[in-house]
Amino acid sequence: MKKSKISDLSLRTKIFVFTMMPFVLVMIIISILSIQHRIEDERKLTSNRIESYVILLESGDLSFSSIKQKEKIEKLLNEKVLSAELIKKDRSIAFTTGGSVYEINKEQIDKAFQGYIITFTRQNKILVQISLHPIIVKNTVVGIFHLELSFEKSNDRVRQYILFVLHLNIFGIILSFLLIYFLSQKIILNRLKSLTDMCSEVRRGNLNHRLSVNSHDELGILALTFNDTADRLAERNQRLKEEQQKGLDNIRELEKYRDHLEELVKERTIELEGKTKKLTKSRQSLTLLLEDVNESRAELDLSNRKLEASNKKLEAFSYSVSHDLRAPLRHIDGFTKLLNKNIKNKIDEKSQNYFDNIINSSKQMNKLIDDLLIFSRLSRKDMKKIKFNMKIAIDEALQTFDSDIKENNISITVDDMPDVNLDVSLIQQAWINLISNAIKFTGNNKNPEIHIGTDKDTDGNAIFFIKDNGVGFDQKYVGKIFDVFQRLHNINEFPGTGIGLANVKRIITKHGGNIRAEGKINKGASFFFTLSDV
């Protein structure tokens, strides 16, 4: 036979067990504490009454002869007196209600004469308290009041109190049992039964059954949830029936079209046979077209290889030309300096200017060759983009012109810049060319100023700019400013090769950006460019 488990008990039993057990335990504990407290109160009350009686004896309000009157002592102490006696200083008995039931030893009497109150209990058939109270008059112990109490009356009062507490507990347990029974039946069990009945109805397919909701507690919310679930199930069931009906109607329609489709398939089969023949011819044409595409692709690959070879030859030619051009330039420059040194003091000022022009022209030619080589390399240089702060690139470019800036007392301001994906070396070269251009064309200004900053376009992309207050240019010639060898100013007035801004444009273009220029004569020039942040 299996042992009964708590989980096998009914809900009503669980409610009674887990509700009544704590209540009964609390009542039992309170009752035990209350009875103990009552017993202690009875004992304290008896001790206080004895002390009051002794005080009356000491004050003379009661004579010693009253000790003979047991009824009077019992009335005052509200307890049964077994014996009471007065022991004088010579240890003789002055007055007594009768012989002592229990013998008191000499040591206890001597201690009482020293002023100590001695109280102890003995248990025979009933509980007996024995007390030795010294009677003190003018700080002198004149006698000892020896008293023996049986506690029968106090025990009766305690028993009556215990019966009262027991009846009160029984009444409370019965009342609690009835209250719990009523509340569990009314609030929980009946409503759970309604929920169970609804589940049974839904399981049988009755989706129209609903629960009555009379409260908004947890069970009320659960009932509302059940009703809502039943409503949804009913709606879903109705939709399912409608879909089933639509499915049946569609099947009937499909059966009607099936015969018609068979006829259409036959007609289509005949048409497809004719189209198959045409498709065969189209495939043949497509094959020929693919052959032509493959031939064109092969020719394109060959052209690309030839172009790559041509670029390599062009690069080799550029280096060869630059080397061949530099050699005579070095000879011209060297022999001109030697000739100038030998005849320096033998020629006139005009001839000296000729020598200086020859030397400057050779230097200009050498610079032109360098710029052309840089311009040629930019088209072939591989990009190595990294995330880099633009202001760092500008600061490093500015270090190239420290002496020029101090010599011309140029005021340069650089705004904070964002991080951008860029090739650091190329962008630094672009800034070097732009800053060099700004320094060159502000050289004749009394208070030269250069401002480097950033702005944003309508899409939120960064626009970098450099502005100066130099000689500027005529805006109608802005289309030539980024072309190779195009100059808008006299070379004697503003030296240069005319390739620097062309290099800048090529660098910006390689970064997927755009550059533009704005200027007015004698009111400065501004250059704006963007970079693709990819």
Coordinates of C-alpha atoms in Angstrom, one line a residue:
M1 CA 0.0 0.0 0.0
K2 CA 1.5 3.3 -1.1
K3 CA 2.1 6.1 1.5
S4 CA -0.1 9.1 1.1
K5 CA 1.7 12.2 -0.2
I6 CA 0.8 15.8 0.4
S7 CA 0.5 16.3 -3.4
D8 CA -2.3 13.6 -3.4
L9 CA -4.4 15.5 -0.9
S10 CA -7.4 17.5 -2.1
L11 CA -7.2 21.3 -2.4
R12 CA -9.7 21.7 0.5
T13 CA -7.6 19.5 2.7
K14 CA -4.5 21.4 1.8
I15 CA -6.2 24.7 2.7
F16 CA -7.3 23.4 6.1
V17 CA -3.9 21.8 6.9
F18 CA -1.7 24.7 5.8
T19 CA -4.1 27.3 7.3
M20 CA -5.1 25.7 10.6
M21 CA -1.8 24.2 11.6
P22 CA 0.0 27.5 12.0
F23 CA -3.0 29.0 13.7
V24 CA -3.3 26.1 16.2
L25 CA 0.4 26.1 16.9
V26 CA 0.4 29.9 17.6
M27 CA -2.7 29.5 19.9
I28 CA -1.0 26.6 21.8
I29 CA 2.2 28.6 22.3
I30 CA 0.3 31.7 23.4
S31 CA -1.8 29.6 25.8
I32 CA 1.3 28.0 27.4
L33 CA 3.0 31.3 27.8
S34 CA -0.2 32.8 29.3
I35 CA -0.6 29.9 31.8
Q36 CA 3.0 30.2 32.9
H37 CA 2.6 33.9 33.3
R38 CA -0.6 33.3 35.4
I39 CA 1.3 30.8 37.7
E40 CA 4.1 33.3 38.2
D41 CA 1.6 36.0 39.0
E42 CA -0.1 33.8 41.6
R43 CA 3.2 33.1 43.3
K44 CA 4.3 36.7 43.2
L45 CA 0.9 37.8 44.6
T46 CA 1.1 35.3 47.4
S47 CA 4.7 36.5 48.3
N48 CA 3.5 40.2 48.2
R49 CA 0.6 39.4 50.6
I50 CA 3.0 37.6 53.0
E51 CA 5.3 40.6 53.0
S52 CA 2.4 42.9 53.6
Y53 CA 1.3 40.8 56.6
V54 CA 4.8 40.9 58.1
I55 CA 4.9 44.7 57.7
L56 CA 1.6 44.9 59.6
L57 CA 3.1 42.8 62.4
E58 CA 6.2 45.0 62.5
S59 CA 4.2 48.2 62.6
G60 CA 1.9 46.9 65.4
D61 CA -1.2 47.1 63.3
L62 CA -1.6 43.4 63.9
S63 CA -0.9 41.8 67.3
F64 CA 1.3 38.6 67.5
S65 CA -1.8 36.8 68.9
S66 CA -3.4 37.1 65.4
I67 CA -1.0 34.3 64.3
K68 CA -3.2 32.0 66.3
Q69 CA -6.2 32.9 64.0
K70 CA -5.6 30.7 61.0
E71 CA -8.8 31.8 59.3
K72 CA -7.7 35.5 59.5
I73 CA -4.3 34.7 58.0
E74 CA -6.0 32.6 55.2
K75 CA -8.4 35.5 54.5
L76 CA -5.5 38.0 54.3
L77 CA -3.3 35.7 52.1
N78 CA -6.3 34.2 50.1
E79 CA -4.6 30.8 50.4
K80 CA -4.8 27.7 52.6
V81 CA -2.4 27.9 55.6
L82 CA -1.1 24.6 56.9
S83 CA 0.7 26.2 59.9
A84 CA 1.9 29.6 61.2
E85 CA 4.0 30.4 64.2
L86 CA 6.2 33.1 65.8
I87 CA 9.7 32.1 67.0
K88 CA 11.2 34.4 69.7
K89 CA 14.8 35.4 70.0
D90 CA 15.5 32.5 72.4
R91 CA 14.2 30.1 69.7
S92 CA 11.0 29.4 71.7
I93 CA 7.6 29.4 70.1
A94 CA 5.5 32.5 71.1
F95 CA 2.4 31.9 69.2
T96 CA 1.3 29.1 66.8
T97 CA -1.8 28.0 64.8
G98 CA -0.7 24.4 65.5
G99 CA 2.3 22.2 65.2
S100 CA 4.6 22.7 62.2
V101 CA 4.0 20.1 59.4
Y102 CA 7.6 20.3 58.3
E103 CA 10.7 20.6 60.6
I104 CA 12.9 23.7 60.2
N105 CA 16.6 23.1 61.0
K106 CA 18.6 25.4 63.3
E107 CA 20.8 26.8 60.5
Q108 CA 17.8 28.2 58.6
I109 CA 16.4 29.8 61.9
D110 CA 19.9 31.4 62.7
K111 CA 20.1 32.8 59.1
A112 CA 16.5 34.2 59.5
F113 CA 17.6 36.0 62.8
Q114 CA 20.4 37.6 60.8
G115 CA 17.7 39.3 58.7
Y116 CA 17.4 37.0 55.7
I117 CA 14.1 35.9 54.3
I118 CA 14.1 32.2 53.6
T119 CA 11.6 30.7 51.2
F120 CA 11.6 27.1 49.7
T121 CA 9.0 24.6 48.5
R122 CA 8.4 20.9 49.1
Q123 CA 6.4 18.5 47.0
N124 CA 4.4 15.7 48.7
K125 CA 0.9 15.2 47.4
I126 CA 0.4 18.9 47.0
L127 CA 2.8 21.8 46.5
V128 CA 3.9 23.4 49.8
Q129 CA 5.7 26.7 50.3
I130 CA 7.7 27.3 53.5
S131 CA 8.8 30.8 54.5
L132 CA 10.8 32.3 57.3
H133 CA 10.3 36.1 57.6
P134 CA 12.3 38.0 60.2
I135 CA 10.2 40.6 62.0
I136 CA 12.3 43.8 62.4
V137 CA 11.4 46.5 64.8
K138 CA 13.7 49.5 65.1
N139 CA 16.4 47.7 63.2
T140 CA 16.2 44.7 65.5
V141 CA 14.9 41.2 64.7
V142 CA 12.4 40.6 67.4
G143 CA 11.1 37.3 66.1
I144 CA 10.7 35.1 63.0
F145 CA 7.3 34.5 61.3
H146 CA 7.3 30.9 60.2
L147 CA 4.5 30.1 57.6
E148 CA 3.6 27.0 55.6
L149 CA 1.1 27.4 52.6
S150 CA -0.4 24.5 50.6
F151 CA -1.2 26.4 47.3
E152 CA -4.5 24.5 46.9
K153 CA -6.5 27.6 46.2
S154 CA -4.0 29.1 43.8
N155 CA -3.7 25.7 42.0
D156 CA -7.5 25.7 41.7
R157 CA -7.4 29.2 40.3
V158 CA -4.7 28.2 37.8
R159 CA -6.8 25.1 36.8
Q160 CA -9.8 27.3 36.3
Y161 CA -7.7 29.6 34.1
I162 CA -6.3 26.7 32.2
L163 CA -9.9 25.4 31.6
F164 CA -10.9 28.9 30.4
V165 CA -7.9 29.1 28.0
L166 CA -8.7 25.6 26.7
H167 CA -12.3 26.4 26.1
L168 CA -11.3 29.7 24.4
N169 CA -8.8 27.8 22.2
I170 CA -11.4 25.2 21.2
F171 CA -13.9 27.9 20.5
G172 CA -11.3 29.8 18.4
I173 CA -10.3 26.7 16.5
I174 CA -14.0 25.8 15.7
L175 CA -14.7 29.4 14.7
S176 CA -11.6 29.5 12.5
F177 CA -12.4 26.1 11.0
L178 CA -15.9 27.3 10.0
L179 CA -14.5 30.6 8.7
I180 CA -11.9 28.9 6.6
Y181 CA -14.4 26.4 5.3
F182 CA -16.8 29.1 4.3
L183 CA -14.1 31.3 2.7
S184 CA -12.4 28.5 0.9
Q185 CA -15.7 27.2 -0.4
K186 CA -17.1 30.6 -1.4
I187 CA -13.9 32.3 -2.7
I188 CA -11.8 29.5 -4.1
L189 CA -13.3 26.1 -4.4
N190 CA -16.7 27.1 -6.0
R191 CA -14.9 29.3 -8.5
L192 CA -12.3 26.7 -9.3
K193 CA -15.1 24.2 -9.9
S194 CA -16.6 26.8 -12.3
L195 CA -13.2 27.0 -14.1
T196 CA -13.0 23.2 -14.2
D197 CA -16.6 22.9 -15.6
M198 CA -15.7 25.4 -18.3
C199 CA -12.6 23.5 -19.3
S200 CA -14.7 20.3 -19.6
E201 CA -17.2 22.2 -21.8
V202 CA -14.4 23.6 -24.0
R203 CA -13.0 20.1 -24.3
R204 CA -16.4 18.8 -25.4
G205 CA -16.4 21.5 -28.1
N206 CA -18.8 23.9 -26.4
L207 CA -17.1 27.2 -27.1
N208 CA -20.1 29.4 -26.1
H209 CA -19.9 28.6 -22.4
R210 CA -18.7 31.6 -20.3
L211 CA -17.9 32.2 -16.7
S212 CA -19.5 34.9 -14.6
V213 CA -16.9 37.4 -13.2
N214 CA -17.9 39.0 -9.9
S215 CA -14.5 40.1 -8.6
H216 CA -11.2 41.4 -9.9
D217 CA -8.8 39.3 -7.9
E218 CA -6.4 36.7 -9.3
L219 CA -9.3 34.1 -9.8
G220 CA -11.4 36.9 -11.4
I221 CA -8.5 37.7 -13.8
L222 CA -8.1 34.0 -14.5
A223 CA -11.8 33.7 -15.3
L224 CA -11.6 36.7 -17.7
T225 CA -8.6 35.0 -19.3
F226 CA -10.6 31.8 -19.8
N227 CA -13.5 33.8 -21.3
D228 CA -11.1 35.6 -23.6
T229 CA -9.4 32.4 -24.6
A230 CA -12.8 30.8 -25.4
D231 CA -13.8 33.9 -27.5
R232 CA -10.5 33.6 -29.5
L233 CA -11.0 29.8 -29.9
A234 CA -14.6 30.4 -31.1
E235 CA -13.4 33.1 -33.6
R236 CA -10.5 30.8 -34.8
N237 CA -12.9 27.9 -35.1
Q238 CA -15.3 30.0 -37.2
R239 CA -12.5 31.2 -39.4
L240 CA -11.3 27.6 -39.8
K241 CA -14.8 26.5 -40.9
E242 CA -15.0 29.4 -43.4
E243 CA -11.5 28.5 -44.7
Q244 CA -12.6 24.8 -45.0
Q245 CA -15.7 25.9 -47.0
K246 CA -13.5 28.1 -49.2
G247 CA -11.2 25.2 -49.7
L248 CA -14.1 23.0 -50.8
D249 CA -15.3 25.7 -53.2
N250 CA -11.8 26.0 -54.6
I251 CA -11.7 22.2 -55.1
R252 CA -15.0 22.4 -57.0
E253 CA -13.6 25.3 -59.1
L254 CA -10.4 23.4 -59.8
E255 CA -12.4 20.3 -60.9
K256 CA -14.2 22.6 -63.4
Y257 CA -11.0 24.0 -64.7
R258 CA -9.2 20.7 -64.9
D259 CA -11.0 19.6 -68.0
H260 CA -10.4 23.0 -69.6
L261 CA -6.7 22.9 -68.7
E262 CA -6.3 19.5 -70.4
E263 CA -7.6 21.1 -73.7
L264 CA -5.3 24.1 -73.2
V265 CA -2.3 21.7 -72.5
K266 CA -2.9 20.0 -75.8
E267 CA -3.1 23.4 -77.6
R268 CA 0.0 24.6 -75.8
T269 CA 1.9 21.4 -76.7
I270 CA 1.3 22.0 -80.3
E271 CA 2.5 25.6 -79.9
L272 CA 5.6 24.6 -78.0
E273 CA 6.6 22.2 -80.6
G274 CA 6.7 25.0 -83.1
K275 CA 8.5 27.3 -80.6
T276 CA 11.1 24.5 -79.8
K277 CA 12.2 24.6 -83.4
K278 CA 12.6 28.4 -83.2
L279 CA 14.4 28.1 -79.9
T280 CA 16.9 25.6 -81.4
K281 CA 17.7 28.3 -84.0
S282 CA 18.0 30.9 -81.3
R283 CA 20.4 28.7 -79.3
Q284 CA 22.6 28.4 -82.3
S285 CA 22.6 32.2 -82.7
L286 CA 23.4 32.6 -79.0
T287 CA 26.3 30.2 -79.3
L288 CA 27.8 32.3 -82.1
L289 CA 27.2 35.4 -80.0
L290 CA 29.1 33.9 -77.0
E291 CA 32.0 33.0 -79.3
D292 CA 32.1 36.6 -80.4
V293 CA 32.1 37.8 -76.8
N294 CA 34.9 35.4 -75.8
E295 CA 37.0 36.6 -78.8
S296 CA 36.3 40.3 -77.7
R297 CA 37.3 39.4 -74.1
A298 CA 40.5 37.8 -75.3
E299 CA 41.3 40.9 -77.4
L300 CA 40.5 43.2 -74.3
D301 CA 42.9 41.1 -72.1
L302 CA 45.6 41.4 -74.8
S303 CA 45.0 45.2 -75.0
N304 CA 45.3 45.5 -71.1
R305 CA 48.5 43.6 -71.2
K306 CA 49.8 45.8 -73.9
L307 CA 48.7 48.9 -72.0
E308 CA 50.5 47.6 -68.9
A309 CA 53.6 47.0 -70.9
S310 CA 53.3 50.5 -72.4
N311 CA 53.0 52.0 -68.9
K312 CA 56.1 50.3 -67.8
K313 CA 57.9 51.5 -70.9
L314 CA 56.6 55.0 -70.3
E315 CA 57.8 54.9 -66.7
A316 CA 61.2 53.7 -67.8
F317 CA 61.2 56.4 -70.5
S318 CA 60.3 59.1 -67.9
Y319 CA 63.3 58.1 -65.7
S320 CA 65.5 57.9 -68.8
V321 CA 64.4 61.3 -70.0
S322 CA 64.8 62.8 -66.6
H323 CA 68.3 61.4 -66.3
D324 CA 69.3 62.5 -69.8
L325 CA 67.9 66.0 -69.1
R326 CA 69.5 66.4 -65.7
A327 CA 73.0 65.6 -67.1
P328 CA 73.3 68.6 -69.5
L329 CA 71.6 70.8 -66.9
R330 CA 74.2 69.8 -64.3
H331 CA 76.9 70.6 -66.9
I332 CA 75.3 74.0 -67.8
D333 CA 75.0 74.9 -64.1
G334 CA 78.5 73.7 -63.3
F335 CA 80.4 75.3 -66.2
T336 CA 78.3 78.5 -65.8
K337 CA 79.4 78.8 -62.2
L338 CA 83.0 78.1 -63.1
L339 CA 83.0 80.6 -65.9
N340 CA 81.3 83.2 -63.6
K341 CA 84.0 82.6 -61.0
N342 CA 86.8 83.1 -63.5
I343 CA 85.6 86.3 -65.1
K344 CA 83.5 87.6 -62.1
N345 CA 85.5 90.8 -61.8
K346 CA 86.1 91.2 -65.6
I347 CA 82.5 91.6 -66.9
D348 CA 80.0 94.4 -66.6
E349 CA 76.7 94.3 -64.6
K350 CA 74.6 93.4 -67.6
S351 CA 76.7 90.3 -68.3
Q352 CA 76.5 89.3 -64.7
N353 CA 72.7 89.4 -64.9
Y354 CA 72.9 87.1 -67.9
F355 CA 75.0 84.6 -65.9
D356 CA 72.4 84.8 -63.0
N357 CA 69.5 84.2 -65.4
I358 CA 71.3 81.1 -66.9
I359 CA 71.9 79.6 -63.4
N360 CA 68.3 80.4 -62.3
S361 CA 66.9 78.9 -65.5
S362 CA 68.8 75.7 -65.0
K363 CA 67.5 75.4 -61.4
Q364 CA 63.9 76.1 -62.7
M365 CA 64.4 73.4 -65.4
N366 CA 65.6 70.9 -62.7
K367 CA 62.6 71.7 -60.5
L368 CA 60.3 71.3 -63.5
I369 CA 61.8 67.8 -64.2
D370 CA 61.2 66.8 -60.5
D371 CA 57.5 68.0 -60.6
L372 CA 56.9 66.1 -63.9
L373 CA 58.3 62.9 -62.3
I374 CA 56.0 63.4 -59.3
F375 CA 53.1 64.1 -61.6
S376 CA 53.9 60.9 -63.5
R377 CA 54.2 58.7 -60.4
L378 CA 50.9 59.8 -58.9
S379 CA 48.9 58.0 -61.6
R380 CA 50.7 54.7 -60.8
K381 CA 51.1 55.0 -57.0
D382 CA 49.1 52.4 -55.1
M383 CA 46.8 53.8 -52.4
K384 CA 47.3 52.8 -48.7
K385 CA 44.4 54.3 -46.9
I386 CA 44.2 54.4 -43.1
K387 CA 42.0 56.3 -40.6
F388 CA 44.1 59.4 -39.8
N389 CA 43.5 62.8 -38.3
M390 CA 43.7 65.5 -41.0
K391 CA 45.2 68.1 -38.6
I392 CA 48.2 65.9 -37.9
A393 CA 48.9 65.7 -41.7
I394 CA 48.5 69.5 -42.0
D395 CA 50.9 70.1 -39.0
E396 CA 53.5 67.9 -40.5
A397 CA 53.2 69.7 -43.9
L398 CA 53.5 73.1 -42.1
Q399 CA 56.9 72.0 -40.6
T400 CA 58.3 72.2 -44.2
F401 CA 57.7 76.0 -44.2
D402 CA 58.8 77.0 -40.7
S403 CA 61.5 79.4 -42.0
D404 CA 59.3 80.9 -44.8
I405 CA 56.5 81.5 -42.3
K406 CA 58.8 83.3 -39.8
E407 CA 60.6 85.2 -42.5
N408 CA 57.4 86.6 -44.0
N409 CA 55.6 87.0 -40.6
I410 CA 52.6 85.0 -41.9
S411 CA 49.7 84.4 -39.5
I412 CA 48.4 80.8 -40.0
T413 CA 45.4 79.4 -38.2
V414 CA 44.4 75.7 -38.3
D415 CA 41.0 74.5 -37.1
D416 CA 40.3 71.1 -35.5
M417 CA 40.0 68.4 -38.1
P418 CA 38.1 65.0 -38.2
D419 CA 39.6 61.6 -38.7
V420 CA 39.4 60.5 -42.4
N421 CA 40.4 57.5 -44.5
L422 CA 43.4 58.7 -46.5
D423 CA 46.8 57.9 -47.9
V424 CA 49.0 59.9 -45.5
S425 CA 51.9 60.6 -47.8
L426 CA 49.7 61.7 -50.7
I427 CA 47.6 64.0 -48.6
Q428 CA 50.7 65.5 -47.0
Q429 CA 52.1 66.2 -50.5
A430 CA 48.7 67.9 -51.5
W431 CA 48.8 70.1 -48.4
I432 CA 52.5 71.0 -49.0
N433 CA 51.6 72.2 -52.6
L434 CA 48.5 74.1 -51.3
I435 CA 50.4 75.8 -48.4
S436 CA 53.4 76.6 -50.7
N437 CA 50.9 78.2 -53.2
A438 CA 49.3 80.3 -50.4
I439 CA 52.7 81.4 -49.0
K440 CA 54.0 82.3 -52.4
F441 CA 51.0 84.5 -53.4
T442 CA 50.7 86.3 -50.0
G443 CA 54.4 87.2 -49.9
N444 CA 53.8 90.8 -51.1
N445 CA 51.0 91.4 -48.5
K446 CA 51.8 93.6 -45.5
N447 CA 49.7 91.3 -43.1
P448 CA 49.7 87.9 -44.8
E449 CA 47.1 85.5 -43.4
I450 CA 46.3 81.9 -44.1
H451 CA 43.3 80.0 -42.7
I452 CA 43.0 76.2 -42.9
G453 CA 39.7 74.7 -41.8
T454 CA 36.8 72.4 -42.4
D455 CA 33.1 72.7 -43.1
K456 CA 30.3 70.3 -44.0
D457 CA 28.1 70.0 -47.1
T458 CA 24.4 69.3 -47.2
D459 CA 25.0 65.5 -46.8
G460 CA 27.2 66.1 -43.7
N461 CA 30.4 65.2 -45.5
A462 CA 33.6 67.1 -44.5
I463 CA 34.8 69.9 -46.8
F464 CA 38.5 71.0 -46.2
F465 CA 39.7 74.4 -47.3
I466 CA 42.7 76.8 -47.3
K467 CA 42.1 80.5 -47.7
D468 CA 44.7 83.4 -48.1
N469 CA 44.5 87.1 -48.5
G470 CA 47.1 87.2 -51.3
V471 CA 47.0 88.5 -54.9
G472 CA 44.1 86.1 -55.8
F473 CA 43.2 85.5 -59.5
D474 CA 40.5 86.3 -62.0
Q475 CA 37.6 83.8 -61.5
K476 CA 37.0 83.5 -65.3
Y477 CA 40.3 81.6 -65.6
V478 CA 39.5 79.1 -62.8
G479 CA 39.2 76.3 -65.4
K480 CA 42.9 76.5 -66.2
I481 CA 44.2 76.6 -62.7
F482 CA 44.5 72.8 -62.2
D483 CA 46.0 72.1 -65.7
V484 CA 49.7 71.2 -66.2
F485 CA 51.9 74.2 -67.1
Q486 CA 49.0 76.6 -66.8
R487 CA 50.0 79.8 -64.9
L488 CA 47.9 82.9 -64.1
H489 CA 50.9 85.1 -63.0
N490 CA 54.2 86.1 -64.4
I491 CA 57.0 83.7 -63.6
N492 CA 59.4 86.5 -62.7
E493 CA 56.9 87.9 -60.2
F494 CA 55.8 84.5 -58.7
P495 CA 58.2 81.6 -59.5
G496 CA 56.9 78.1 -60.0
T497 CA 56.6 75.2 -62.5
G498 CA 52.8 75.3 -63.0
I499 CA 52.5 71.6 -61.9
G500 CA 51.8 71.9 -58.1
L501 CA 48.0 72.4 -58.3
A502 CA 47.8 69.7 -61.1
N503 CA 49.4 67.3 -58.6
V504 CA 46.9 68.4 -55.9
K505 CA 43.9 67.6 -58.2
R506 CA 45.4 64.2 -59.2
I507 CA 45.8 63.3 -55.4
I508 CA 42.3 64.4 -54.5
T509 CA 40.8 62.6 -57.5
K510 CA 42.7 59.3 -56.5
H511 CA 40.9 59.7 -53.1
G512 CA 37.5 59.8 -54.8
G513 CA 37.0 63.5 -54.0
N514 CA 36.6 66.8 -55.8
I515 CA 38.5 70.1 -55.6
R516 CA 37.5 73.7 -56.7
A517 CA 39.0 77.1 -56.4
E518 CA 37.5 80.6 -55.8
G519 CA 39.4 83.9 -56.1
K520 CA 39.3 87.6 -56.7
I521 CA 42.1 89.8 -57.9
N522 CA 44.0 91.3 -54.9
K523 CA 41.4 89.7 -52.5
G524 CA 42.9 86.3 -52.0
A525 CA 42.2 82.8 -53.2
S526 CA 40.4 79.8 -51.6
F527 CA 40.7 76.1 -52.4
F528 CA 38.0 73.6 -51.3
F529 CA 38.2 69.8 -51.6
T530 CA 36.3 66.7 -50.3
L531 CA 37.5 63.1 -49.8
S532 CA 35.6 59.8 -50.1
D533 CA 35.6 58.3 -46.6
V534 CA 35.6 54.8 -47.9

